PDB file of C-alpha atoms and ligand atoms in Angstrom:
ATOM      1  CA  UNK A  13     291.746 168.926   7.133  1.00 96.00           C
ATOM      2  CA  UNK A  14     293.600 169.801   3.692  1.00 98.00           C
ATOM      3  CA  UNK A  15     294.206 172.630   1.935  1.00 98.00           C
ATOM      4  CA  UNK A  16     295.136 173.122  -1.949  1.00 99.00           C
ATOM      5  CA  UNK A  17     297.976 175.387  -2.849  1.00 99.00           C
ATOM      6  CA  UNK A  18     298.126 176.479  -6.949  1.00 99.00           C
ATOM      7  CA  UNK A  19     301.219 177.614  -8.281  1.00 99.00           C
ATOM      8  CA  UNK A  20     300.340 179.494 -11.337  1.00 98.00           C
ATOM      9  CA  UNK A  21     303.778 180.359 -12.536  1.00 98.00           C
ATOM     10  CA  UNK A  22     305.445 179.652 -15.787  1.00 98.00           C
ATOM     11  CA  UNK A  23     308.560 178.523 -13.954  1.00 98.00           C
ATOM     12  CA  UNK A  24     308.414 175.512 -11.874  1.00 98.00           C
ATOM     13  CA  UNK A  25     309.779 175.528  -8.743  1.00 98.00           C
ATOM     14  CA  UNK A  26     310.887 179.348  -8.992  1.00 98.00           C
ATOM     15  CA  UNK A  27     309.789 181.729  -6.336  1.00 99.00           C
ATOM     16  CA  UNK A  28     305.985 181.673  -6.073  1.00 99.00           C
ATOM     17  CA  UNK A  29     306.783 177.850  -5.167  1.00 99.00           C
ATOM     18  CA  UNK A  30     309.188 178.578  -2.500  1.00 99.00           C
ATOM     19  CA  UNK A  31     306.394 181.273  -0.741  1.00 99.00           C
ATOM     20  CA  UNK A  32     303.560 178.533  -1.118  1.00 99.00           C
ATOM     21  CA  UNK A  33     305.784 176.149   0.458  1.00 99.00           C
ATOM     22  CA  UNK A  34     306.894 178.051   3.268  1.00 99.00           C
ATOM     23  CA  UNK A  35     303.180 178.624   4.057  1.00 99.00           C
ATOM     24  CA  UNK A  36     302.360 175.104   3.532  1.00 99.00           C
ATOM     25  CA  UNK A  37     305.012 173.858   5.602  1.00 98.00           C
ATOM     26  CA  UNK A  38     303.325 175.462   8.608  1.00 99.00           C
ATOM     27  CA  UNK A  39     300.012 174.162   7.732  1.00 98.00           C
ATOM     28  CA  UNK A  40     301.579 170.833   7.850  1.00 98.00           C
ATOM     29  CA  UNK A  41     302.664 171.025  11.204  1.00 98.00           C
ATOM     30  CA  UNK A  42     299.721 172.323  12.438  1.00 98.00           C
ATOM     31  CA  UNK A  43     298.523 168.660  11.094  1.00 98.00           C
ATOM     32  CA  UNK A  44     296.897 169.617   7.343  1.00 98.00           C
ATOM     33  CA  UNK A  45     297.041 167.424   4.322  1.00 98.00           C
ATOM     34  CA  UNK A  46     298.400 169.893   2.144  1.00 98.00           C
ATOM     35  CA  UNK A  47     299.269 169.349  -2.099  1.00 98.00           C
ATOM     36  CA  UNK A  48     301.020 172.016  -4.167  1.00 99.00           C
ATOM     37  CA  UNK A  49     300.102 171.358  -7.431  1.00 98.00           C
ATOM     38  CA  UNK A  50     302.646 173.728 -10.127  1.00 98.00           C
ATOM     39  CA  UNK A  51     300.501 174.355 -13.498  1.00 98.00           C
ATOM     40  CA  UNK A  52     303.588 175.272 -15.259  1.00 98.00           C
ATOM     41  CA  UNK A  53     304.158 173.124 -18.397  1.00 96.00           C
ATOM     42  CA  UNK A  54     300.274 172.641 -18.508  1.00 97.00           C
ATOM     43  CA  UNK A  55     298.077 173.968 -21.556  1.00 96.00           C
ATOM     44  CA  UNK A  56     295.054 175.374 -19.866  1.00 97.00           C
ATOM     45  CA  UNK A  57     292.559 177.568 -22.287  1.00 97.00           C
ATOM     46  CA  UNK A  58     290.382 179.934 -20.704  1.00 98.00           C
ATOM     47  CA  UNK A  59     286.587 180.265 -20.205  1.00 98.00           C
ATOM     48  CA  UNK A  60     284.835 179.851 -23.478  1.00 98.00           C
ATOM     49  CA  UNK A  61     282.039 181.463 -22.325  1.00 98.00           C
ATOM     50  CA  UNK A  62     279.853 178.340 -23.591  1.00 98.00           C
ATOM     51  CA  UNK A  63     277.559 178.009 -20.344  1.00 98.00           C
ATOM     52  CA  UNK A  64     277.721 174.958 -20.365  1.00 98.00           C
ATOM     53  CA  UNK A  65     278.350 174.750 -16.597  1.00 98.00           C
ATOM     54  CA  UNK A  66     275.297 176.623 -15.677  1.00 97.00           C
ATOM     55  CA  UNK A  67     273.022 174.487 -17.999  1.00 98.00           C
ATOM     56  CA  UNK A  68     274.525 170.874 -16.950  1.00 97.00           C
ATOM     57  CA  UNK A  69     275.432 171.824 -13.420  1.00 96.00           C
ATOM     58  CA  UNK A  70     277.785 169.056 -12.330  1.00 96.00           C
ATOM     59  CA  UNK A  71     280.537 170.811 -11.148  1.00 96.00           C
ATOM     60  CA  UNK A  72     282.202 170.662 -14.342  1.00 97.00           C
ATOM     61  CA  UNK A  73     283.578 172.195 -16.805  1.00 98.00           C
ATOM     62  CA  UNK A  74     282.907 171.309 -20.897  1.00 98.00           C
ATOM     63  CA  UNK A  75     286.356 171.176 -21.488  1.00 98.00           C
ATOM     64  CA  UNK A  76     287.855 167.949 -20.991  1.00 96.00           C
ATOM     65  CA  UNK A  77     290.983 168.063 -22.442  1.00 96.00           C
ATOM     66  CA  UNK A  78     292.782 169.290 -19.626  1.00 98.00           C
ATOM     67  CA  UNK A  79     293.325 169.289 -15.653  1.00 98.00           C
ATOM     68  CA  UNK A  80     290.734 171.907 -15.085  1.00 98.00           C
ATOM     69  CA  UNK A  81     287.998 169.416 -13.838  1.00 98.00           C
ATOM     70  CA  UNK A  82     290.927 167.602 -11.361  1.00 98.00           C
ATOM     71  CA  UNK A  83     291.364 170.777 -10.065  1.00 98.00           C
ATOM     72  CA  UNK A  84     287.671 171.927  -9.530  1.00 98.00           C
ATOM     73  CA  UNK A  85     287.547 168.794  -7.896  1.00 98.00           C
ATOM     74  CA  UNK A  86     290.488 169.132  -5.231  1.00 98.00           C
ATOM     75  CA  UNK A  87     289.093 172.813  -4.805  1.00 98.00           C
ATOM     76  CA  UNK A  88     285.268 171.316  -3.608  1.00 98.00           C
ATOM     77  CA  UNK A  89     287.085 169.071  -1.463  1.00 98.00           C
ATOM     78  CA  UNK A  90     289.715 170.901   0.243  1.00 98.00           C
ATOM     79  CA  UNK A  91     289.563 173.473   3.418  1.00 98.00           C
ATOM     80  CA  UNK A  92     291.352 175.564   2.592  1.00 98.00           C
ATOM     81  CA  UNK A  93     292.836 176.617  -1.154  1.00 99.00           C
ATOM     82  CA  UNK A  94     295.611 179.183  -1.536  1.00 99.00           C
ATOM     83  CA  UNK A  95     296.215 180.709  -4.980  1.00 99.00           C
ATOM     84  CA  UNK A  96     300.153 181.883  -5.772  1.00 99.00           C
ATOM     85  CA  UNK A  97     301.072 183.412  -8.743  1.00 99.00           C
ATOM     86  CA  UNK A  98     304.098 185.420 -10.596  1.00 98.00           C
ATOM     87  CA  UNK A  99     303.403 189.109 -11.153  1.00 99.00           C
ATOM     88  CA  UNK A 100     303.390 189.508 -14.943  1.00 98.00           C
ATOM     89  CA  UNK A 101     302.929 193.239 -16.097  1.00 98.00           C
ATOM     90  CA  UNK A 102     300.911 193.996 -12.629  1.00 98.00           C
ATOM     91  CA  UNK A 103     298.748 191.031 -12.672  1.00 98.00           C
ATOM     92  CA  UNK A 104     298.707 187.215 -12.594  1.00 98.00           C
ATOM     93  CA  UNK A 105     299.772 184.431 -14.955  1.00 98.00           C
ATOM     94  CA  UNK A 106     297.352 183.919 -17.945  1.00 98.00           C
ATOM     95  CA  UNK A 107     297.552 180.159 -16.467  1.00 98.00           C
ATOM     96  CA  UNK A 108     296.626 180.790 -13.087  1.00 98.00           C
ATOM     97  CA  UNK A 109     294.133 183.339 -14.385  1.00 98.00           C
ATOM     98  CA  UNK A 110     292.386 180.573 -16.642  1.00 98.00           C
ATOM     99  CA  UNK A 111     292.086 178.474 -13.874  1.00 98.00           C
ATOM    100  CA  UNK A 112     290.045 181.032 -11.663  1.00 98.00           C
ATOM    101  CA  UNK A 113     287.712 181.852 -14.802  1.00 98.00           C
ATOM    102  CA  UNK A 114     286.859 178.462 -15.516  1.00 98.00           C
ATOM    103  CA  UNK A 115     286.520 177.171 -12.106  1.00 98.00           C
ATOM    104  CA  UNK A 116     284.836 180.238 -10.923  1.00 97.00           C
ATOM    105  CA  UNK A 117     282.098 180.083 -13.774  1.00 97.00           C
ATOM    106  CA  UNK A 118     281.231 176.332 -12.132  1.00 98.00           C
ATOM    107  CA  UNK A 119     281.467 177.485  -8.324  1.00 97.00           C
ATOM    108  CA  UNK A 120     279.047 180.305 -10.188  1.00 95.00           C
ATOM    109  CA  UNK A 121     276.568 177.409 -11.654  1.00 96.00           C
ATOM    110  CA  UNK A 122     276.307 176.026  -7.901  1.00 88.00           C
ATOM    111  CA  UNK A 123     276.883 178.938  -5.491  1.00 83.00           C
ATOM    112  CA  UNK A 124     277.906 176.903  -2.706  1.00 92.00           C
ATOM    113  CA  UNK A 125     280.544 175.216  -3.845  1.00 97.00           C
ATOM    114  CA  UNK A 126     283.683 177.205  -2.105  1.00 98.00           C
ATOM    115  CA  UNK A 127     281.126 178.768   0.274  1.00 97.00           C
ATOM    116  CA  UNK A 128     282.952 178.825   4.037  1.00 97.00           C
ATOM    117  CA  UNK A 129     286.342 177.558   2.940  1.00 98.00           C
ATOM    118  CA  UNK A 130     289.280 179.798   3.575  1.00 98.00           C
ATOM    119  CA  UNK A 131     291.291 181.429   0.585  1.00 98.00           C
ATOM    120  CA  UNK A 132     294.550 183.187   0.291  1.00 99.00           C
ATOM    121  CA  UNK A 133     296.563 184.604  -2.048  1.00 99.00           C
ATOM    122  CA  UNK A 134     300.392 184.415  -2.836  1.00 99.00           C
ATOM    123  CA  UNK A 135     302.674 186.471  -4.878  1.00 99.00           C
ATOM    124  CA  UNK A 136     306.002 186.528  -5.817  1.00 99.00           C
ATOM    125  CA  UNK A 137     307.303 189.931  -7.437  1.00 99.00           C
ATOM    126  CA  UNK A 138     310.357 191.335  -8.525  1.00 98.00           C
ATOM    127  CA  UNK A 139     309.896 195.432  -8.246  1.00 98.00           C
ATOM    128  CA  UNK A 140     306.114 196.296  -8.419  1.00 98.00           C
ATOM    129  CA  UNK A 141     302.836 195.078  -9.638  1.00 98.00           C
ATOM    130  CA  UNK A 142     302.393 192.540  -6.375  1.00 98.00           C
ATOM    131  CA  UNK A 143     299.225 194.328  -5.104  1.00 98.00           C
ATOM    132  CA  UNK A 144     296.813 194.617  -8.145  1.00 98.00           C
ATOM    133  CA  UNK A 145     297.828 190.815  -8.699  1.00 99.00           C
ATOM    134  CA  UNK A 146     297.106 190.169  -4.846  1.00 99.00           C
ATOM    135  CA  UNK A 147     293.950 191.822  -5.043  1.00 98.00           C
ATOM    136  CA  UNK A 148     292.624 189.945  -8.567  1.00 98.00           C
ATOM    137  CA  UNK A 149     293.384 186.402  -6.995  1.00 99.00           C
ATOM    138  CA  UNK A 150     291.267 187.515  -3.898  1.00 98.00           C
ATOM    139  CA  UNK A 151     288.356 188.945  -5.784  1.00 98.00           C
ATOM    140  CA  UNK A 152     287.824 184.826  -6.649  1.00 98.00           C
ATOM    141  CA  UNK A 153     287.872 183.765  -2.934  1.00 98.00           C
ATOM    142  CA  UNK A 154     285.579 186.947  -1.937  1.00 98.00           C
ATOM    143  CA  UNK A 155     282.553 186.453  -4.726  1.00 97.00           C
ATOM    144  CA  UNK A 156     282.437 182.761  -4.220  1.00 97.00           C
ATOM    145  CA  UNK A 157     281.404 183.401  -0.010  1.00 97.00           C
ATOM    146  CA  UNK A 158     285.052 181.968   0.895  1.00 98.00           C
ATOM    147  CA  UNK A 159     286.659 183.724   4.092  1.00 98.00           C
ATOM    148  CA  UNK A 160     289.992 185.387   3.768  1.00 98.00           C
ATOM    149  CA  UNK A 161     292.872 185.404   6.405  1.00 98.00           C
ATOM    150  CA  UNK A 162     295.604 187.914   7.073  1.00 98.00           C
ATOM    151  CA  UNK A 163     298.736 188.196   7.727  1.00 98.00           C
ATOM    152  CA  UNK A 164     301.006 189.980   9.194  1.00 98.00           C
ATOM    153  CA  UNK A 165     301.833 192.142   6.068  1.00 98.00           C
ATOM    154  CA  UNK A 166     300.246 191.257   2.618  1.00 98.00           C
ATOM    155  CA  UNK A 167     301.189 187.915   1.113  1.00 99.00           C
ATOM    156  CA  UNK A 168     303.894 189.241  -1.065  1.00 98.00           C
ATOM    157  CA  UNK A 169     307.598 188.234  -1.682  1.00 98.00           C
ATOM    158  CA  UNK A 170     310.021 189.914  -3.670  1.00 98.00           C
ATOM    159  CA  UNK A 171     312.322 188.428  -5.798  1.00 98.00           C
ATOM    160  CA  UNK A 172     313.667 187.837  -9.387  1.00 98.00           C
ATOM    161  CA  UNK A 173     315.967 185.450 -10.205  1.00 98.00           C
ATOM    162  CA  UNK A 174     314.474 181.476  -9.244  1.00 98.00           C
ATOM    163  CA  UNK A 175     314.600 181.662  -5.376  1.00 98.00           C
ATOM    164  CA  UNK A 176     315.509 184.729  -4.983  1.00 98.00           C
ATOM    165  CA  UNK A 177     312.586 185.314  -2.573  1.00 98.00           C
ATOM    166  CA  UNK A 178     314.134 183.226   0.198  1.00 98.00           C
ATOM    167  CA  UNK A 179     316.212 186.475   1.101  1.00 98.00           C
ATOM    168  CA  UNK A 180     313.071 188.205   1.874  1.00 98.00           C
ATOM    169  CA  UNK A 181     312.831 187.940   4.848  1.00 98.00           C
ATOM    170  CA  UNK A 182     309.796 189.491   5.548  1.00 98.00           C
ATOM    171  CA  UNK A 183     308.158 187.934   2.691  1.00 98.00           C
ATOM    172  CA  UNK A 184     309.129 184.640   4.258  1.00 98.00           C
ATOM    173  CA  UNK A 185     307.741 185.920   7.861  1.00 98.00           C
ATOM    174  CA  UNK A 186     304.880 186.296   6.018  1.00 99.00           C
ATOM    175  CA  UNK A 187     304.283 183.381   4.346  1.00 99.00           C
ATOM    176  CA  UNK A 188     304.485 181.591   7.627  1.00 98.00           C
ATOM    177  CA  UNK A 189     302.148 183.603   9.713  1.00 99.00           C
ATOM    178  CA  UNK A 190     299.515 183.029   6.524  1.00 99.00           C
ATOM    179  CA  UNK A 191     300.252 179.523   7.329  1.00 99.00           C
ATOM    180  CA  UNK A 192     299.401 180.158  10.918  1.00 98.00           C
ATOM    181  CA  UNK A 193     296.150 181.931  10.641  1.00 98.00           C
ATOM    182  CA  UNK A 194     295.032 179.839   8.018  1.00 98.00           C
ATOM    183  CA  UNK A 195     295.474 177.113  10.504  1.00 98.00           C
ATOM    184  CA  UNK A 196     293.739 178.834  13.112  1.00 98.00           C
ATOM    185  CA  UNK A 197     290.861 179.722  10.677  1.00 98.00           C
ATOM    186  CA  UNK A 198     290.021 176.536   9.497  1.00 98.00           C
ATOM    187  CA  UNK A 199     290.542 175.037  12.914  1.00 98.00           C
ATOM    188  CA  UNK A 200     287.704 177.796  14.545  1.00 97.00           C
ATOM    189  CA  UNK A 201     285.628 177.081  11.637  1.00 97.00           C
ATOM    190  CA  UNK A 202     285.246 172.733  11.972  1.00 93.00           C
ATOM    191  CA  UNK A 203     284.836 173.262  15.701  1.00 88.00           C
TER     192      UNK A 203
HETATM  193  C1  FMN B 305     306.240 187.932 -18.525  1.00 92.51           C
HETATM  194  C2  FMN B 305     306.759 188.467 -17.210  1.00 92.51           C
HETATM  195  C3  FMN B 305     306.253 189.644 -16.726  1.00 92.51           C
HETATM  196  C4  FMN B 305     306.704 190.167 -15.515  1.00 92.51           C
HETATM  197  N1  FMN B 305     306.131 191.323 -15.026  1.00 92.51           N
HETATM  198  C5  FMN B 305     306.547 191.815 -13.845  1.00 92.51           C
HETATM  199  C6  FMN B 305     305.936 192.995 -13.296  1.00 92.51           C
HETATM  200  O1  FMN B 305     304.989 193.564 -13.820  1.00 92.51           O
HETATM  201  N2  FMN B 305     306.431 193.468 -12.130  1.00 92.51           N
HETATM  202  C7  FMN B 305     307.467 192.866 -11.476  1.00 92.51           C
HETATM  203  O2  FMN B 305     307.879 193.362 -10.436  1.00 92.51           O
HETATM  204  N3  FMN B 305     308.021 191.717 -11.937  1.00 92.51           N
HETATM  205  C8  FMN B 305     307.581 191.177 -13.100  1.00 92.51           C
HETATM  206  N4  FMN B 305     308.125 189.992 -13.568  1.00 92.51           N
HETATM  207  C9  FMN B 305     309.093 189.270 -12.714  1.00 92.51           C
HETATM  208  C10 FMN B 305     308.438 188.146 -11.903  1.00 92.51           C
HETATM  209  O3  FMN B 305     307.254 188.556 -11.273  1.00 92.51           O
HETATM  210  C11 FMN B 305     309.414 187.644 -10.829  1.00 92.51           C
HETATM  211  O4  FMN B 305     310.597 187.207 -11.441  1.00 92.51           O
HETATM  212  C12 FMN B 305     308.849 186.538  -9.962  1.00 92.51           C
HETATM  213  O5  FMN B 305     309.702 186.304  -8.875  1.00 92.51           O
HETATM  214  C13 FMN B 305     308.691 185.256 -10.759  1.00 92.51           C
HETATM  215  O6  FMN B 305     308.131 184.253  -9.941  1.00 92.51           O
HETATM  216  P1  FMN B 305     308.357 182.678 -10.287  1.00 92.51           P
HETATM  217  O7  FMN B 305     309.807 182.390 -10.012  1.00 92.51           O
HETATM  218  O8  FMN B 305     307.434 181.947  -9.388  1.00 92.51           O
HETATM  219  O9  FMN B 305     308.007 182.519 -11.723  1.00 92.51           O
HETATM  220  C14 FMN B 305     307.697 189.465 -14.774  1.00 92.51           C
HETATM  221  C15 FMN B 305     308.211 188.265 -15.280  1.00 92.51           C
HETATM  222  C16 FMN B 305     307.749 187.759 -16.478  1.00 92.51           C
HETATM  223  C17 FMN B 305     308.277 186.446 -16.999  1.00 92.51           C
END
């Protein structure tokens, strides 16, 4: 069993990574292969509306000049994929957000791609803005027939400064009963 976590912020290793970790720890224990892959650094375009994933269907995207079609790839073959991102002006990182549009035109061009695997979203915020950003990462699990967990409050962790968040303690609480009911989710479903 694996699941993919994304970090879409700008900073590496700031505070969206220490909320994906927290939930991935737990996974881990519960006995998941789990990868956090940080896209900051990386040049990643958005959609260029081209189609070209529709006509060719191979689970690719045209581009090839980046990690977009890696990505894709660890998405198809993953359980579980969780999604974290900064809140910048009340919504997620342009690089996180050019990820979802490019490999959410593919899962488009084969509908089943992400069908049945189990999606959540993680954000890191300083005052306000967490919730539209939250609800924009799910919208990708929710049209591509994914299945969402809960937790305990929504997937959220405040913070500013690089790990701030780890004095959220809620936030944190969080992030590790995500981790939990992920694991139960994914366990139910490959019974
Ligand atoms: C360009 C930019 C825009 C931001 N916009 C918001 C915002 O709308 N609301 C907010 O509360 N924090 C905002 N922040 C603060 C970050 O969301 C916050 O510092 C977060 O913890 C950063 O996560 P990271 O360490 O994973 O990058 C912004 C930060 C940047 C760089």
């Amino acid at each position: 069993m694996k699941v993919v976590a994304f970090n879409g912020s700008a900073r590496k290793d700031g505070n969206t990574a220490v909320l994906l970790r927290q939930v991935l720890k737990v996974l881990e224990s519960e006995g998941f292969e789990v990868e956090l892959i940080q896209l900051a650094g990386e040049q990643i375009r958005g959609c260029t509306a081209c189609r070209a994933c529709f006509k060719n269907k191979d689970q690719k995207c045209i581009i090839e000049n980046d990690n977009v079609n890696n990505y894709i790839q660890k998405m198809a073959e993953a359980d579980g994929i969780i999604l974290g991102s900064p809140t910048y002006f009340a919504m997620m990182s342009p690089e996180l957000k050019a990820l979802i549009d490019r490999a959410g035109y593919v899962a488009r061009a084969q509908p089943d791609l992400l069908k049945h695997k189990v999606g959540a979203a993680v954000v890191a915020v300083r005052r306000a803005g967490g919730i539209p950003t939250f609800d924009a990462i799910n919208n990708f699990f929710l049209i591509n027939q994914m299945i969402v967990p809960g937790s305990s409050y929504w997937n959220i962790g405040i913070g500013n400064k690089k790990g701030e968040v780890e004095a959220d303690e809620e936030g944190i609480k969080t992030m590790k009963d995500l981790g939990r009911n992920m694991a139960w989710l994914i366990k139910k479903l490959k019974r």
